[in-house]
Structure formats: C-alpha cells, structure tokens
Amino acid sequence: MKPTQTESDERWLDPGPFLRGVAWLHEGRPVRADPADTMRLPWDTGERATLPIGVRLEFTAGSAHAVEIRYRATVPGPTDALRDLAHGFALWNRHGRITEVFTEPAAESVVRVPLPRGGGPFTLHPPEAQSPAVLGLRGIGGPLAPAPRNPRWVVHGDSITEGWWSTRPAHGWPAVAGRALGWDTVNLGYAGAARGELATAEQLAALPADVLTLAFGTNCWSRVPFTAPLLYETTRTFLDLIRQGHPRTPLLLLSPVLRPDAERTPNRLGATLGALRDAMERATRDRIAAGDGRLVLLPGRDLLGPEHLADGLHPDDEGHRILGLAVATAARRAGFDGV
C-alpha cells in the first residue's frame, strides 16, 4: 500500500544532508580533526576534537509545525561535571533564537522542537557537552529539506574559539560571526591546545574552505610556554603550511584577546602575553608586506575589556557577541563577505 503524504513526510531522514559545521566524519560521526592523522596531534587536541562543537542542523520546513530529532548521547554519571550543563536544543533563524527545548541526557532519545510558520531556513543547535550524535530527523505535519549551502568558514583556535563560558553553543563568537556573515562555520577550536601545532596547519591546508580564520596564541603563554621569537617563527611557518593548500583563500588572523593576568607577567621562558601577541602580529604583517594580499590581521588586545571576561580569561556571552561582530566587521572590510 502506498504511504499517505503525512506518513511519507514523517519518515526518519538521514541527517547527513542537513548537518553543517562538519570538518571530517569518523564512523559516521562528525569529528574536528582528521581521523587518518590523529597520531601526530597532541593528546589534548585529539580529545577535544571528538566533541561536535559547532555542528548543527539547517533545514527548511514548508508546512511542518515541528521537527523531531532522534539522537544518541553520553549520559553523565552522578559525579560527572557535565550533569549540571543545560541539555537544550535551540532553534534559530536569521533574526535570532526562536525557542529552546530542554530534556535530560539519554543514551538514545527523541526530542520534538516546535516550528513557527514561514518555512525557514532554520538552524537547530544540539547540546555539545554530551557529544550527541544525530541519528535522524523528520518533519511533523510537513516535509523537511536541507537548507541551501553557504560559504564554508573554517575557524581554528583555543578554548575561546571553542566557546568556553558562553552559555549556549549558538552564543560562541564563531557562531555569532557566522550568522552575521551568512557563512557555514566549521569550529576547530581546541580547549587547552591550539599552540601552533604544525600537524594542525597541514590538516587545515587539506580541508576545503572558502574562508579561514586563525585565533590561537593564548596557550603559548602558559600551557606550553613559548618565547616571542619562537612564536614569531611558529606563526610564520603555520601560515606557510596553510598557504600550500590555500594559496588564495581569504585568511584572517585574530591575535590573542585581553588576558589581564598575563599581559605583563613573564611566563617560564620570560615572555609576556603582550610580547607573544606582538610576535604573532609582526609575523602576520611581514607576510602581508611580502605580498600576501588575501591575509588580514585583526589585533585582539583591545576588542574586549575586563568586564567582558567571565573568569579573567574567557569571554562571557556579551564578550563572545562583541568578538564575533568584530570579526564579522573585519571580514567585511577586507571584502571577504563576497566569497
């Protein structure tokens, strides 16, 4: 017997065509480092790369009045630090957040999110902390279709880029900038890492991208201490490797934002964050002066004030918003929004 229109509309759909923010897939799950090249990465980078930061669903909905998401997630234990994090599914359109549905983490479950009239396109941000894997989605009351593809923006950085201390996945600065520019943000922020690892540069060089942004350096002050000359050479070499795969791709380098405790405090090798920032910026300016006309520097020092830092290091939601809009503005001024 032929299925009715409603029955056909409500079949589970393969999430693949709807997923955005995906860099690589490993056994069907989005991952944020090349699964064929993990042995060359530091352990902390590989660990953070398993989290689906920035991965989301984008779709149009026609007459559907709700979308259901079938997913699998890690269930936090009674002493797990993740247990208190909001397990919310947030629905957005280009005007802002529409609604958010909260549920309890489950090994496998289905969540229903109501849709407004208008058909979209909509973006649905799953929670990130429990590493949810979307198994399927379906429209209730009408069909779903993948949203049109947008320019692919690959962003590499540390915990600030990963979105730490933002209260929701959609509030991190790469998500803010991506919405403002209409880009498909691929978030390769690695908390505790992003110290100019050259294996990461080679992975970025091989990854398809219409625009690239680099925002590392803070962890070169303390996590693995650098000197200013070392960071100058690391930045120069990192850019050289990326340009081997992306010789003309628009590339914006955001130097470290304010970190009050580190600006004038020497690390174990005698370098302040101010000196490290200067080294990164000088390496970038030297490359621009040598003829890289598709490279833009955005100095990070004065973009945020102490009042925007939730813990003295990571921006709060307002800080992420300011940072994201500053990146979007710099990209527009450079003409990158025309990619």
mmCIF file of C-alpha atoms in Angstrom:
data_model
loop_
_atom_site.group_PDB
_atom_site.id
_atom_site.type_symbol
_atom_site.label_atom_id
_atom_site.label_comp_id
_atom_site.label_asym_id
_atom_site.label_seq_id
_atom_site.Cartn_x
_atom_site.Cartn_y
_atom_site.Cartn_z
ATOM 1 C CA MET A 1 0.000 0.000 0.000
ATOM 2 C CA LYS A 2 1.341 3.412 -0.955
ATOM 3 C CA PRO A 3 2.073 5.627 2.108
ATOM 4 C CA THR A 4 -0.049 8.718 2.603
ATOM 5 C CA GLN A 5 1.550 12.158 2.276
ATOM 6 C CA THR A 6 1.655 12.585 6.069
ATOM 7 C CA GLU A 7 3.223 9.154 6.590
ATOM 8 C CA SER A 8 5.810 9.898 3.923
ATOM 9 C CA ASP A 9 6.638 13.281 5.457
ATOM 10 C CA GLU A 10 7.203 11.782 8.893
ATOM 11 C CA ARG A 11 9.716 9.118 7.963
ATOM 12 C CA TRP A 12 13.113 9.448 9.594
ATOM 13 C CA LEU A 13 15.558 11.219 7.309
ATOM 14 C CA ASP A 14 19.306 10.700 7.035
ATOM 15 C CA PRO A 15 20.837 13.676 8.926
ATOM 16 C CA GLY A 16 23.869 13.892 6.620
ATOM 17 C CA PRO A 17 22.470 16.386 4.085
ATOM 18 C CA PHE A 18 21.186 18.586 6.945
ATOM 19 C CA LEU A 19 24.382 18.737 9.001
ATOM 20 C CA ARG A 20 26.513 21.880 8.922
ATOM 21 C CA GLY A 21 29.792 22.767 10.610
ATOM 22 C CA VAL A 22 31.259 19.353 9.750
ATOM 23 C CA ALA A 23 35.000 19.090 9.110
ATOM 24 C CA TRP A 24 35.507 15.311 8.964
ATOM 25 C CA LEU A 25 33.447 12.185 9.620
ATOM 26 C CA HIS A 26 34.686 9.140 11.519
ATOM 27 C CA GLU A 27 32.447 6.077 11.523
ATOM 28 C CA GLY A 28 29.536 8.341 10.658
ATOM 29 C CA ARG A 29 30.139 10.863 13.455
ATOM 30 C CA PRO A 30 31.395 14.416 12.923
ATOM 31 C CA VAL A 31 34.900 14.921 14.333
ATOM 32 C CA ARG A 32 37.118 18.005 14.348
ATOM 33 C CA ALA A 33 40.489 16.555 13.407
ATOM 34 C CA ASP A 34 41.463 14.334 10.513
ATOM 35 C CA PRO A 35 40.799 10.759 11.735
ATOM 36 C CA ALA A 36 43.533 9.491 9.416
ATOM 37 C CA ASP A 37 46.125 11.780 11.017
ATOM 38 C CA THR A 38 45.465 11.690 14.770
ATOM 39 C CA MET A 39 48.796 10.132 15.742
ATOM 40 C CA ARG A 40 50.662 13.379 15.022
ATOM 41 C CA LEU A 41 48.393 15.505 17.211
ATOM 42 C CA PRO A 42 48.870 16.211 20.925
ATOM 43 C CA TRP A 43 46.571 14.202 23.158
ATOM 44 C CA ASP A 44 44.609 17.262 24.303
ATOM 45 C CA THR A 45 43.881 18.300 20.713
ATOM 46 C CA GLY A 46 42.672 14.818 19.823
ATOM 47 C CA GLU A 47 40.483 14.662 22.914
ATOM 48 C CA ARG A 48 38.719 17.960 22.200
ATOM 49 C CA ALA A 49 38.351 17.073 18.530
ATOM 50 C CA THR A 50 35.891 14.305 19.407
ATOM 51 C CA LEU A 51 33.337 16.865 20.641
ATOM 52 C CA PRO A 52 30.880 18.079 17.968
ATOM 53 C CA ILE A 53 31.461 21.771 18.683
ATOM 54 C CA GLY A 54 29.565 23.939 16.204
ATOM 55 C CA VAL A 55 27.852 21.020 14.449
ATOM 56 C CA ARG A 56 24.200 21.817 13.786
ATOM 57 C CA LEU A 57 21.223 21.066 11.543
ATOM 58 C CA GLU A 58 19.964 23.529 8.914
ATOM 59 C CA PHE A 59 16.697 22.977 7.080
ATOM 60 C CA THR A 60 13.573 24.430 5.534
ATOM 61 C CA ALA A 61 10.262 23.160 6.799
ATOM 62 C CA GLY A 62 7.426 24.009 4.422
ATOM 63 C CA SER A 63 4.183 23.324 6.289
ATOM 64 C CA ALA A 64 5.785 21.321 9.129
ATOM 65 C CA HIS A 65 4.823 22.576 12.598
ATOM 66 C CA ALA A 66 7.585 20.698 14.443
ATOM 67 C CA VAL A 67 10.814 18.824 13.886
ATOM 68 C CA GLU A 68 11.799 15.664 15.736
ATOM 69 C CA ILE A 69 15.434 14.767 16.315
ATOM 70 C CA ARG A 70 16.463 11.215 17.154
ATOM 71 C CA TYR A 71 19.877 11.199 18.782
ATOM 72 C CA ARG A 72 22.330 9.265 20.919
ATOM 73 C CA ALA A 73 24.311 10.954 23.719
ATOM 74 C CA THR A 74 26.609 10.230 26.628
ATOM 75 C CA VAL A 75 24.744 10.077 29.917
ATOM 76 C CA PRO A 76 26.678 11.843 32.712
ATOM 77 C CA GLY A 77 27.123 9.960 35.963
ATOM 78 C CA PRO A 78 26.108 11.269 39.406
ATOM 79 C CA THR A 79 29.508 12.908 39.967
ATOM 80 C CA ASP A 80 30.103 13.965 36.354
ATOM 81 C CA ALA A 81 30.845 17.665 35.911
ATOM 82 C CA LEU A 82 28.620 17.648 32.803
ATOM 83 C CA ARG A 83 25.476 16.802 34.735
ATOM 84 C CA ASP A 84 24.595 20.418 35.509
ATOM 85 C CA LEU A 85 25.035 21.725 31.959
ATOM 86 C CA ALA A 86 21.848 22.640 30.104
ATOM 87 C CA HIS A 87 20.810 19.876 27.697
ATOM 88 C CA GLY A 88 18.934 22.144 25.328
ATOM 89 C CA PHE A 89 18.076 22.073 21.628
ATOM 90 C CA ALA A 90 17.946 25.661 20.377
ATOM 91 C CA LEU A 91 16.108 26.704 17.219
ATOM 92 C CA TRP A 92 17.307 29.824 15.394
ATOM 93 C CA ASN A 93 16.590 31.679 12.192
ATOM 94 C CA ARG A 94 18.377 34.685 10.709
ATOM 95 C CA HIS A 95 16.544 37.019 13.090
ATOM 96 C CA GLY A 96 17.620 35.258 16.298
ATOM 97 C CA ARG A 97 16.658 32.464 18.651
ATOM 98 C CA ILE A 98 13.083 31.234 18.282
ATOM 99 C CA THR A 99 12.784 28.631 21.009
ATOM 100 C CA GLU A 100 14.744 26.128 23.077
ATOM 101 C CA VAL A 101 13.649 22.707 24.290
ATOM 102 C CA PHE A 102 15.347 21.171 27.320
ATOM 103 C CA THR A 103 15.471 17.487 28.115
ATOM 104 C CA GLU A 104 17.509 15.033 30.163
ATOM 105 C CA PRO A 105 20.537 13.351 28.565
ATOM 106 C CA ALA A 106 19.689 9.861 27.396
ATOM 107 C CA ALA A 107 21.628 7.088 25.735
ATOM 108 C CA GLU A 108 19.109 7.341 22.900
ATOM 109 C CA SER A 109 16.053 9.551 22.696
ATOM 110 C CA VAL A 110 13.814 11.745 20.550
ATOM 111 C CA VAL A 111 13.198 15.442 21.126
ATOM 112 C CA ARG A 112 10.435 17.481 19.445
ATOM 113 C CA VAL A 113 11.010 21.168 18.708
ATOM 114 C CA PRO A 114 8.056 23.317 17.589
ATOM 115 C CA LEU A 115 8.461 25.356 14.410
ATOM 116 C CA PRO A 116 6.905 28.744 13.623
ATOM 117 C CA ARG A 117 5.149 29.431 10.361
ATOM 118 C CA GLY A 118 7.234 30.627 7.489
ATOM 119 C CA GLY A 119 9.246 27.594 6.492
ATOM 120 C CA GLY A 120 12.717 28.826 7.448
ATOM 121 C CA PRO A 121 15.530 28.297 6.799
ATOM 122 C CA PHE A 122 16.081 27.211 10.394
ATOM 123 C CA THR A 123 19.201 26.263 12.327
ATOM 124 C CA LEU A 124 18.953 23.803 15.200
ATOM 125 C CA HIS A 125 21.856 23.711 17.657
ATOM 126 C CA PRO A 126 22.042 20.472 19.685
ATOM 127 C CA PRO A 127 23.770 20.463 23.073
ATOM 128 C CA GLU A 128 27.505 19.783 22.813
ATOM 129 C CA ALA A 129 28.673 18.617 26.233
ATOM 130 C CA GLN A 130 27.248 15.088 25.948
ATOM 131 C CA SER A 131 28.561 14.632 22.391
ATOM 132 C CA PRO A 132 25.157 13.935 20.841
ATOM 133 C CA ALA A 133 25.129 12.073 17.549
ATOM 134 C CA VAL A 134 22.082 12.860 15.423
ATOM 135 C CA LEU A 135 20.624 9.611 14.099
ATOM 136 C CA GLY A 136 17.698 11.025 12.146
ATOM 137 C CA LEU A 137 15.219 13.867 11.842
ATOM 138 C CA ARG A 138 11.716 14.303 10.487
ATOM 139 C CA GLY A 139 9.120 16.973 9.995
ATOM 140 C CA ILE A 140 5.798 16.746 11.803
ATOM 141 C CA GLY A 141 2.936 17.949 9.650
ATOM 142 C CA GLY A 142 5.054 18.510 6.550
ATOM 143 C CA PRO A 143 8.355 17.674 4.848
ATOM 144 C CA LEU A 144 11.831 18.945 5.665
ATOM 145 C CA ALA A 145 14.543 19.821 3.167
ATOM 146 C CA PRO A 146 18.222 20.711 3.670
ATOM 147 C CA ALA A 147 18.864 24.446 3.729
ATOM 148 C CA PRO A 148 20.954 25.916 0.911
ATOM 149 C CA ARG A 149 24.708 25.650 1.409
ATOM 150 C CA ASN A 150 26.594 28.776 2.499
ATOM 151 C CA PRO A 151 30.302 29.655 2.111
ATOM 152 C CA ARG A 152 32.400 27.380 4.285
ATOM 153 C CA TRP A 153 34.332 29.216 7.005
ATOM 154 C CA VAL A 154 36.965 27.176 8.887
ATOM 155 C CA VAL A 155 37.983 28.689 12.242
ATOM 156 C CA HIS A 156 40.930 27.392 14.278
ATOM 157 C CA GLY A 157 41.700 28.470 17.831
ATOM 158 C CA ASP A 158 41.708 27.529 21.505
ATOM 159 C CA SER A 159 39.048 27.381 24.233
ATOM 160 C CA ILE A 160 37.841 30.901 23.432
ATOM 161 C CA THR A 161 37.129 29.792 19.871
ATOM 162 C CA GLU A 162 35.603 26.567 21.168
ATOM 163 C CA GLY A 163 33.139 28.802 23.013
ATOM 164 C CA TRP A 164 34.054 28.386 26.673
ATOM 165 C CA TRP A 165 31.908 30.367 29.116
ATOM 166 C CA SER A 166 29.280 31.100 26.502
ATOM 167 C CA THR A 167 26.021 29.782 27.898
ATOM 168 C CA ARG A 168 24.861 28.080 24.686
ATOM 169 C CA PRO A 169 26.543 26.647 21.567
ATOM 170 C CA ALA A 170 24.942 29.380 19.450
ATOM 171 C CA HIS A 171 26.494 32.133 21.601
ATOM 172 C CA GLY A 172 30.193 31.429 20.957
ATOM 173 C CA TRP A 173 31.923 34.065 18.860
ATOM 174 C CA PRO A 174 32.391 31.882 15.731
ATOM 175 C CA ALA A 175 28.637 31.158 15.717
ATOM 176 C CA VAL A 176 27.888 34.875 16.160
ATOM 177 C CA ALA A 177 30.175 35.881 13.282
ATOM 178 C CA GLY A 178 28.956 33.070 11.045
ATOM 179 C CA ARG A 179 25.325 34.161 11.446
ATOM 180 C CA ALA A 180 26.233 37.786 10.773
ATOM 181 C CA LEU A 181 28.074 36.863 7.569
ATOM 182 C CA GLY A 182 25.816 34.047 6.375
ATOM 183 C CA TRP A 183 28.667 31.526 6.475
ATOM 184 C CA ASP A 184 28.817 27.839 7.371
ATOM 185 C CA THR A 185 31.046 27.985 10.453
ATOM 186 C CA VAL A 186 33.317 24.973 10.985
ATOM 187 C CA ASN A 187 34.651 25.316 14.530
ATOM 188 C CA LEU A 188 38.118 23.829 15.054
ATOM 189 C CA GLY A 189 38.696 25.371 18.459
ATOM 190 C CA TYR A 190 40.546 23.067 20.870
ATOM 191 C CA ALA A 191 40.386 23.991 24.540
ATOM 192 C CA GLY A 192 43.778 23.838 26.223
ATOM 193 C CA ALA A 193 45.513 23.300 22.896
ATOM 194 C CA ALA A 194 45.933 25.358 19.683
ATOM 195 C CA ARG A 195 49.597 26.208 20.216
ATOM 196 C CA GLY A 196 50.567 26.422 16.575
ATOM 197 C CA GLU A 197 50.893 22.667 16.044
ATOM 198 C CA LEU A 198 52.185 22.226 12.503
ATOM 199 C CA ALA A 199 50.259 18.985 12.001
ATOM 200 C CA THR A 200 47.084 21.038 12.549
ATOM 201 C CA ALA A 201 48.265 23.547 9.925
ATOM 202 C CA GLU A 202 48.683 20.709 7.436
ATOM 203 C CA GLN A 203 45.197 19.417 8.220
ATOM 204 C CA LEU A 204 43.760 22.901 7.688
ATOM 205 C CA ALA A 205 45.644 23.154 4.395
ATOM 206 C CA ALA A 206 43.973 19.973 3.163
ATOM 207 C CA LEU A 207 40.465 20.894 4.357
ATOM 208 C CA PRO A 208 38.058 22.540 1.874
ATOM 209 C CA ALA A 209 37.373 26.144 2.902
ATOM 210 C CA ASP A 210 36.100 29.332 1.300
ATOM 211 C CA VAL A 211 37.435 31.458 4.192
ATOM 212 C CA LEU A 212 39.870 30.704 7.034
ATOM 213 C CA THR A 213 40.443 32.294 10.439
ATOM 214 C CA LEU A 214 43.229 31.603 12.949
ATOM 215 C CA ALA A 215 42.812 32.646 16.588
ATOM 216 C CA PHE A 216 45.455 30.866 18.658
ATOM 217 C CA GLY A 217 48.298 32.047 20.912
ATOM 218 C CA THR A 218 46.899 32.380 24.430
ATOM 219 C CA ASN A 219 48.002 28.876 25.410
ATOM 220 C CA CYS A 220 51.525 29.677 24.215
ATOM 221 C CA TRP A 221 51.911 31.852 27.301
ATOM 222 C CA SER A 222 51.263 29.224 29.970
ATOM 223 C CA ARG A 223 50.092 25.811 28.819
ATOM 224 C CA VAL A 224 53.213 25.220 26.724
ATOM 225 C CA PRO A 225 55.432 28.292 27.201
ATOM 226 C CA PHE A 226 56.862 29.977 24.134
ATOM 227 C CA THR A 227 59.356 32.758 23.694
ATOM 228 C CA ALA A 228 58.433 35.632 21.409
ATOM 229 C CA PRO A 229 60.966 34.578 18.714
ATOM 230 C CA LEU A 230 59.621 31.019 18.815
ATOM 231 C CA LEU A 231 56.030 32.189 18.351
ATOM 232 C CA TYR A 232 57.096 34.508 15.521
ATOM 233 C CA GLU A 233 58.642 31.571 13.653
ATOM 234 C CA THR A 234 55.740 29.254 14.530
ATOM 235 C CA THR A 235 53.203 31.748 13.175
ATOM 236 C CA ARG A 236 55.243 32.281 10.021
ATOM 237 C CA THR A 237 55.582 28.538 9.431
ATOM 238 C CA PHE A 238 51.928 27.859 10.270
ATOM 239 C CA LEU A 239 50.872 30.399 7.641
ATOM 240 C CA ASP A 240 53.324 28.950 5.117
ATOM 241 C CA LEU A 241 51.825 25.482 5.511
ATOM 242 C CA ILE A 242 48.241 26.712 5.208
ATOM 243 C CA ARG A 243 49.110 28.645 2.069
ATOM 244 C CA GLN A 244 50.409 25.435 0.475
ATOM 245 C CA GLY A 245 46.810 24.198 0.413
ATOM 246 C CA HIS A 246 45.008 27.542 0.266
ATOM 247 C CA PRO A 247 47.232 29.907 -1.721
ATOM 248 C CA ARG A 248 44.455 32.446 -2.374
ATOM 249 C CA THR A 249 41.788 31.651 0.222
ATOM 250 C CA PRO A 250 40.818 34.704 2.312
ATOM 251 C CA LEU A 251 42.522 34.293 5.697
ATOM 252 C CA LEU A 252 42.051 36.410 8.830
ATOM 253 C CA LEU A 253 44.374 36.081 11.822
ATOM 254 C CA LEU A 254 42.942 37.221 15.168
ATOM 255 C CA SER A 255 45.706 37.748 17.726
ATOM 256 C CA PRO A 256 45.053 36.907 21.414
ATOM 257 C CA VAL A 257 42.405 38.932 23.207
ATOM 258 C CA LEU A 258 42.969 40.572 26.570
ATOM 259 C CA ARG A 259 44.160 38.374 29.440
ATOM 260 C CA PRO A 260 44.875 40.721 32.366
ATOM 261 C CA ASP A 261 46.969 38.314 34.434
ATOM 262 C CA ALA A 262 49.287 37.578 31.507
ATOM 263 C CA GLU A 263 49.700 40.873 29.668
ATOM 264 C CA ARG A 264 52.815 41.978 31.602
ATOM 265 C CA THR A 265 53.642 38.807 33.502
ATOM 266 C CA PRO A 266 56.554 36.731 32.151
ATOM 267 C CA ASN A 267 55.972 33.041 31.589
ATOM 268 C CA ARG A 268 58.581 30.400 32.444
ATOM 269 C CA LEU A 269 60.652 31.475 29.455
ATOM 270 C CA GLY A 270 60.369 35.185 30.183
ATOM 271 C CA ALA A 271 57.714 36.132 27.601
ATOM 272 C CA THR A 272 54.649 38.185 28.480
ATOM 273 C CA LEU A 273 51.406 37.676 26.574
ATOM 274 C CA GLY A 274 51.881 41.184 25.220
ATOM 275 C CA ALA A 275 55.231 40.195 23.719
ATOM 276 C CA LEU A 276 53.795 36.983 22.285
ATOM 277 C CA ARG A 277 50.914 38.886 20.722
ATOM 278 C CA ASP A 278 53.342 41.357 19.189
ATOM 279 C CA ALA A 279 55.333 38.470 17.707
ATOM 280 C CA MET A 280 52.240 36.931 16.093
ATOM 281 C CA GLU A 281 51.143 40.250 14.691
ATOM 282 C CA ARG A 282 54.610 41.036 13.358
ATOM 283 C CA ALA A 283 54.828 37.664 11.613
ATOM 284 C CA THR A 284 51.442 38.319 10.004
ATOM 285 C CA ARG A 285 52.326 41.866 8.924
ATOM 286 C CA ASP A 286 55.636 40.657 7.499
ATOM 287 C CA ARG A 287 53.820 38.127 5.339
ATOM 288 C CA ILE A 288 51.307 40.739 4.183
ATOM 289 C CA ALA A 289 54.173 43.081 3.301
ATOM 290 C CA ALA A 290 55.791 40.256 1.329
ATOM 291 C CA GLY A 291 52.747 40.122 -0.943
ATOM 292 C CA ASP A 292 50.009 38.005 0.686
ATOM 293 C CA GLY A 293 47.103 40.197 -0.334
ATOM 294 C CA ARG A 294 44.455 37.775 0.957
ATOM 295 C CA LEU A 295 45.722 37.793 4.538
ATOM 296 C CA VAL A 296 44.235 40.198 7.100
ATOM 297 C CA LEU A 297 45.284 40.866 10.691
ATOM 298 C CA LEU A 298 42.755 41.699 13.415
ATOM 299 C CA PRO A 299 44.632 42.744 16.604
ATOM 300 C CA GLY A 300 42.806 41.226 19.569
ATOM 301 C CA ARG A 301 44.177 43.205 22.519
ATOM 302 C CA ASP A 302 41.593 45.992 22.592
ATOM 303 C CA LEU A 303 38.488 44.159 21.389
ATOM 304 C CA LEU A 304 37.363 43.188 24.903
ATOM 305 C CA GLY A 305 37.638 44.787 28.326
ATOM 306 C CA PRO A 306 37.996 43.074 31.709
ATOM 307 C CA GLU A 307 34.234 43.418 32.205
ATOM 308 C CA HIS A 308 33.678 41.031 29.277
ATOM 309 C CA LEU A 309 35.745 38.194 30.790
ATOM 310 C CA ALA A 310 33.756 35.692 32.826
ATOM 311 C CA ASP A 311 36.799 34.239 34.584
ATOM 312 C CA GLY A 312 39.571 36.659 33.684
ATOM 313 C CA LEU A 313 40.328 34.693 30.517
ATOM 314 C CA HIS A 314 37.214 33.539 28.647
ATOM 315 C CA PRO A 315 34.540 35.943 27.378
ATOM 316 C CA ASP A 316 31.011 35.822 28.725
ATOM 317 C CA ASP A 317 28.074 35.866 26.290
ATOM 318 C CA GLU A 318 28.410 39.607 25.741
ATOM 319 C CA GLY A 319 32.144 39.258 25.186
ATOM 320 C CA HIS A 320 31.579 36.492 22.636
ATOM 321 C CA ARG A 321 28.987 38.671 20.892
ATOM 322 C CA ILE A 322 31.372 41.632 20.705
ATOM 323 C CA LEU A 323 34.220 39.444 19.477
ATOM 324 C CA GLY A 324 32.078 37.756 16.840
ATOM 325 C CA LEU A 325 30.799 41.056 15.472
ATOM 326 C CA ALA A 326 34.354 42.466 15.413
ATOM 327 C CA VAL A 327 35.491 39.501 13.306
ATOM 328 C CA ALA A 328 32.475 39.908 11.003
ATOM 329 C CA THR A 329 33.241 43.610 10.579
ATOM 330 C CA ALA A 330 36.914 42.931 9.789
ATOM 331 C CA ALA A 331 35.896 40.292 7.229
ATOM 332 C CA ARG A 332 33.510 42.712 5.527
ATOM 333 C CA ARG A 333 36.096 45.480 5.430
ATOM 334 C CA ALA A 334 38.533 43.085 3.781
ATOM 335 C CA GLY A 335 35.897 42.132 1.210
ATOM 336 C CA PHE A 336 35.763 38.529 2.410
ATOM 337 C CA ASP A 337 31.958 38.574 2.661
ATOM 338 C CA GLY A 338 31.836 38.441 -1.124
ATOM 339 C CA VAL A 339 33.252 34.899 -1.362
#
